[in-house]
């Protein structure tokens, strides 16, 4: 007598006698939970990085941080009063590259929730009143157009009137915004003039350089501070390293255009970890007797 073998149907993950394909059984990890550190290559849980002020716990790499997050990290809670929030750019030149500038503006505003690349206003840092301006890399690489220039210039003028310290945080990797042509380049002079008046009135201007700070921003207001601070290993300079290398036909030094290189050569006063920035700025204000 031969025994009859009966094959049971494939059992699904949930225990039901329903056959499932391999693609249905294999479930992928939801996207956006993990990020890789570009410096140490460690795989990091995104929420842990955010709790650590967007800094890698393994190697202390400083990730991009939005203007809103920087305000929360720097200013005392619920003290920020935004200025000129409704200023937004216009396509004066009718500029077209891969797409019309007017369309690019709308796309960037939808993507970032910002009107343009700068956020300005007033608030308190450990009880000390300040005027603050921040450029956000997420909006067209933080490039400086007419609105960015106008908002930063107004911030400097109001800091002069209020007689309080002025803090600018630069995240402008795009320099001057090419889609606005000469109008963009004029912002360098406009902000510089406002800062000169602020300096003549005895104001304290602290500039914080973050990764990246390049182009016309580095050539103007980013390096005009009474005190220049920088985050670790930030890329800071005018032209890119490859452009410079191809121009001078020489090998560039190790660490060229980093915060550490610039501090060694006298362009940056101090490199400050993001977790220490609020305390550092408050101490500088006290030291300079600007409260």
Coordinates of C-alpha atoms in Angstrom, one line a residue:
X1 CA 0.0 0.0 0.0
X2 CA 1.5 3.3 -1.0
X3 CA 1.1 6.3 1.2
X4 CA -0.3 9.4 -0.3
X5 CA 1.5 12.6 0.3
X6 CA -0.7 15.7 0.5
X7 CA 1.1 19.0 0.0
X8 CA -0.2 21.8 2.2
X9 CA -0.7 25.2 0.4
X10 CA 1.8 27.9 1.0
X11 CA 1.1 29.8 4.2
X12 CA 1.1 33.6 4.2
X13 CA 3.0 35.7 6.7
X14 CA -0.1 36.2 8.7
X15 CA -0.8 32.5 9.1
X16 CA -3.7 32.3 6.5
X17 CA -3.7 29.5 4.0
X18 CA -3.4 31.9 1.1
X19 CA -0.6 31.8 -1.4
X20 CA 1.5 35.0 -1.7
X21 CA 4.1 36.0 -4.2
X22 CA 7.6 36.6 -3.1
X23 CA 7.2 40.3 -3.8
X24 CA 4.2 40.4 -1.5
X25 CA 6.0 38.6 1.3
X26 CA 9.1 40.8 1.1
X27 CA 8.3 44.1 2.6
X28 CA 10.7 47.0 2.1
X29 CA 11.8 49.4 4.7
X30 CA 9.8 52.7 4.5
X31 CA 11.8 55.4 2.8
X32 CA 13.2 58.4 4.7
X33 CA 13.9 56.6 8.0
X34 CA 17.7 56.3 7.6
X35 CA 20.3 58.6 6.1
X36 CA 24.0 58.0 5.3
X37 CA 26.6 60.3 6.7
X38 CA 28.7 61.6 3.7
X39 CA 31.8 61.9 5.9
X40 CA 32.0 58.6 8.0
X41 CA 29.5 56.7 5.8
X42 CA 27.6 55.5 8.9
X43 CA 23.9 54.7 8.4
X44 CA 22.0 56.9 10.9
X45 CA 18.4 56.9 12.1
X46 CA 17.0 60.2 10.8
X47 CA 15.1 61.0 14.0
X48 CA 18.3 60.6 16.1
X49 CA 20.2 62.9 13.8
X50 CA 17.4 65.5 14.1
X51 CA 17.4 65.3 17.9
X52 CA 21.2 65.9 17.7
X53 CA 20.6 69.2 15.8
X54 CA 21.3 67.5 12.5
X55 CA 24.8 66.5 13.5
X56 CA 26.2 63.0 13.0
X57 CA 26.8 61.3 16.4
X58 CA 29.7 59.3 15.0
X59 CA 31.9 61.9 13.3
X60 CA 30.2 65.2 14.1
X61 CA 29.4 66.0 10.5
X62 CA 27.1 69.0 10.3
X63 CA 24.2 68.2 8.0
X64 CA 22.1 70.9 6.2
X65 CA 19.7 72.7 8.5
X66 CA 16.7 74.8 7.4
X67 CA 16.3 78.4 8.4
X68 CA 13.3 77.5 10.6
X69 CA 15.4 74.9 12.5
X70 CA 18.3 77.3 12.9
X71 CA 15.9 79.9 14.5
X72 CA 14.7 77.2 16.9
X73 CA 18.3 76.2 17.7
X74 CA 19.7 79.8 18.2
X75 CA 16.9 81.9 19.6
X76 CA 15.0 81.5 22.9
X77 CA 11.7 79.7 22.5
X78 CA 8.8 81.7 21.1
X79 CA 10.8 85.0 20.8
X80 CA 11.2 85.2 17.1
X81 CA 9.3 88.0 15.3
X82 CA 9.7 87.7 11.5
X83 CA 10.1 90.8 9.4
X84 CA 9.2 91.3 5.7
X85 CA 7.8 87.9 5.4
X86 CA 5.7 88.7 2.3
X87 CA 8.6 90.1 0.1
X88 CA 9.0 87.8 -2.9
X89 CA 11.1 87.9 -6.1
X90 CA 9.9 89.0 -9.5
X91 CA 11.3 88.0 -12.9
X92 CA 12.3 91.5 -14.0
X93 CA 14.6 90.3 -16.8
X94 CA 12.3 87.6 -18.2
X95 CA 15.2 85.2 -17.7
X96 CA 15.0 81.7 -19.2
X97 CA 17.6 78.9 -18.7
X98 CA 16.3 75.4 -18.5
X99 CA 13.0 76.9 -17.5
X100 CA 11.6 80.4 -17.0
X101 CA 12.8 82.1 -13.8
X102 CA 9.2 82.9 -13.0
X103 CA 8.3 79.2 -12.9
X104 CA 11.4 78.4 -11.0
X105 CA 10.4 80.8 -8.3
X106 CA 7.0 79.2 -7.9
X107 CA 8.5 75.7 -7.8
X108 CA 11.0 76.7 -5.1
X109 CA 8.3 78.4 -3.0
X110 CA 6.1 75.3 -3.1
X111 CA 9.1 73.0 -2.4
X112 CA 10.5 75.0 0.6
X113 CA 7.5 76.9 2.0
X114 CA 9.7 80.1 1.8
X115 CA 9.1 83.2 -0.3
X116 CA 12.8 83.5 -1.0
X117 CA 16.1 82.3 0.4
X118 CA 16.4 84.7 3.4
X119 CA 14.5 84.9 6.7
X120 CA 15.0 88.0 8.9
X121 CA 13.5 89.3 12.2
X122 CA 14.3 89.9 15.8
X123 CA 14.4 87.7 18.9
X124 CA 16.4 86.8 22.0
X125 CA 19.5 84.7 22.6
X126 CA 19.6 83.7 26.2
X127 CA 17.7 86.9 27.1
X128 CA 19.8 89.2 24.9
X129 CA 17.9 91.0 22.2
X130 CA 19.2 90.6 18.6
X131 CA 18.3 91.1 15.0
X132 CA 18.9 88.0 13.0
X133 CA 19.1 87.1 9.3
X134 CA 19.5 83.6 7.8
X135 CA 19.9 82.4 4.3
X136 CA 18.6 78.9 3.5
X137 CA 20.4 76.7 1.0
X138 CA 17.2 74.8 0.1
X139 CA 15.9 77.8 -1.9
X140 CA 17.9 78.0 -5.1
X141 CA 21.1 77.2 -3.1
X142 CA 20.6 80.2 -0.9
X143 CA 21.6 82.4 -3.8
X144 CA 21.4 86.2 -3.3
X145 CA 18.7 87.9 -5.3
X146 CA 17.0 91.3 -4.9
X147 CA 14.7 90.0 -2.1
X148 CA 17.6 88.5 -0.1
X149 CA 19.6 91.7 -0.4
X150 CA 16.6 93.9 0.5
X151 CA 15.7 91.8 3.6
X152 CA 19.3 91.7 4.9
X153 CA 19.9 95.4 4.3
X154 CA 16.6 96.2 6.1
X155 CA 17.7 94.0 9.0
X156 CA 21.0 95.8 9.3
X157 CA 19.2 99.2 9.2
X158 CA 16.7 98.1 11.9
X159 CA 19.5 96.8 14.1
X160 CA 21.1 100.2 13.8
X161 CA 17.8 101.9 14.9
X162 CA 17.3 99.4 17.8
X163 CA 21.0 99.5 18.8
X164 CA 21.1 95.7 19.3
X165 CA 23.6 93.0 18.0
X166 CA 23.2 91.8 14.5
X167 CA 23.6 88.1 13.6
X168 CA 23.7 86.8 10.1
X169 CA 23.9 83.1 9.4
X170 CA 25.1 82.3 5.9
X171 CA 24.0 79.1 4.0
X172 CA 24.5 80.6 0.6
X173 CA 26.3 78.2 -1.7
X174 CA 24.9 79.9 -4.8
X175 CA 26.4 83.4 -4.4
X176 CA 24.7 86.0 -6.5
X177 CA 21.6 84.7 -8.3
X178 CA 22.4 84.7 -12.0
X179 CA 18.7 84.9 -13.1
X180 CA 18.6 88.4 -11.8
X181 CA 21.8 89.6 -13.5
X182 CA 23.2 92.9 -12.4
X183 CA 20.3 93.4 -10.0
X184 CA 21.7 90.5 -7.9
X185 CA 25.2 91.8 -8.0
X186 CA 24.0 95.2 -6.7
X187 CA 22.8 93.5 -3.5
X188 CA 26.5 93.1 -2.4
X189 CA 26.9 96.8 -2.3
X190 CA 23.5 97.5 -0.8
X191 CA 24.0 95.2 2.2
X192 CA 27.6 96.3 2.6
X193 CA 26.5 100.0 2.8
X194 CA 23.9 99.1 5.4
X195 CA 26.5 97.2 7.4
X196 CA 28.9 100.2 7.2
X197 CA 26.3 102.5 8.7
X198 CA 25.6 99.9 11.4
X199 CA 29.3 99.7 12.2
X200 CA 29.6 103.5 12.3
X201 CA 26.8 103.5 14.9
X202 CA 28.9 101.2 17.1
X203 CA 26.9 98.0 16.4
X204 CA 28.2 94.4 17.0
X205 CA 27.9 92.3 13.8
X206 CA 28.5 88.5 14.2
X207 CA 28.4 86.4 11.1
X208 CA 28.1 82.6 11.2
X209 CA 29.3 80.7 8.2
X210 CA 27.8 77.3 7.4
X211 CA 28.2 74.8 4.7
X212 CA 28.4 76.1 2.0
X213 CA 29.1 79.8 1.9
X214 CA 30.4 80.8 -1.6
X215 CA 30.4 83.4 -4.3
X216 CA 29.2 87.0 -3.9
X217 CA 28.0 86.3 -0.4
X218 CA 31.5 85.3 0.7
X219 CA 32.8 88.3 -1.2
X220 CA 30.6 90.7 0.7
X221 CA 28.5 90.5 3.9
X222 CA 29.7 87.0 5.0
X223 CA 33.2 88.3 5.7
X224 CA 32.4 91.7 7.0
X225 CA 31.5 90.7 10.6
X226 CA 33.2 92.1 13.7
X227 CA 33.5 88.4 14.7
X228 CA 33.3 85.6 12.2
X229 CA 32.3 82.2 13.4
X230 CA 32.0 79.0 11.3
X231 CA 30.6 75.5 11.7
X232 CA 33.2 72.6 11.5
X233 CA 34.3 71.6 8.0
X234 CA 32.1 74.0 6.2
X235 CA 33.0 74.8 2.6
X236 CA 33.7 78.5 2.4
X237 CA 35.2 80.5 -0.5
X238 CA 34.6 82.6 -3.6
X239 CA 35.2 80.4 -6.7
X240 CA 35.0 76.6 -6.5
X241 CA 38.2 74.7 -5.9
X242 CA 38.2 73.0 -9.3
X243 CA 37.9 76.4 -11.0
X244 CA 40.8 77.8 -9.0
X245 CA 42.9 74.8 -9.7
X246 CA 42.3 75.0 -13.5
X247 CA 43.1 78.7 -13.4
X248 CA 46.3 78.7 -11.5
X249 CA 47.4 75.2 -12.6
X250 CA 48.7 74.3 -9.2
X251 CA 47.7 71.7 -6.6
X252 CA 45.7 73.1 -3.8
X253 CA 46.6 72.6 -0.1
X254 CA 44.8 69.8 1.8
X255 CA 41.6 71.1 3.4
X256 CA 41.5 74.1 1.1
X257 CA 38.3 76.2 1.5
X258 CA 37.3 74.5 4.8
X259 CA 36.5 76.3 8.0
X260 CA 39.7 74.9 9.5
X261 CA 41.9 76.1 6.7
X262 CA 40.4 79.6 6.8
X263 CA 40.8 79.8 10.6
X264 CA 44.4 78.8 10.3
X265 CA 44.9 81.7 7.8
X266 CA 43.1 84.3 9.7
X267 CA 39.8 84.5 7.9
X268 CA 37.6 82.9 10.6
X269 CA 37.8 83.8 14.3
X270 CA 36.5 80.6 15.8
X271 CA 35.0 77.3 14.8
X272 CA 31.9 76.5 16.8
X273 CA 30.0 73.2 17.1
X274 CA 26.3 73.7 16.4
X275 CA 25.3 72.6 19.9
X276 CA 27.5 75.4 21.4
X277 CA 26.5 78.2 19.0
X278 CA 23.8 79.8 21.1
X279 CA 26.0 80.0 24.2
X280 CA 29.0 81.2 22.2
X281 CA 27.0 84.1 20.7
X282 CA 25.5 85.1 24.0
X283 CA 29.0 85.2 25.6
X284 CA 30.4 87.3 22.7
X285 CA 27.5 89.8 23.2
X286 CA 28.3 90.0 26.9
X287 CA 32.0 90.3 26.2
X288 CA 31.5 93.2 23.8
X289 CA 29.0 94.8 26.2
X290 CA 26.1 94.8 23.7
X291 CA 23.0 93.9 25.7

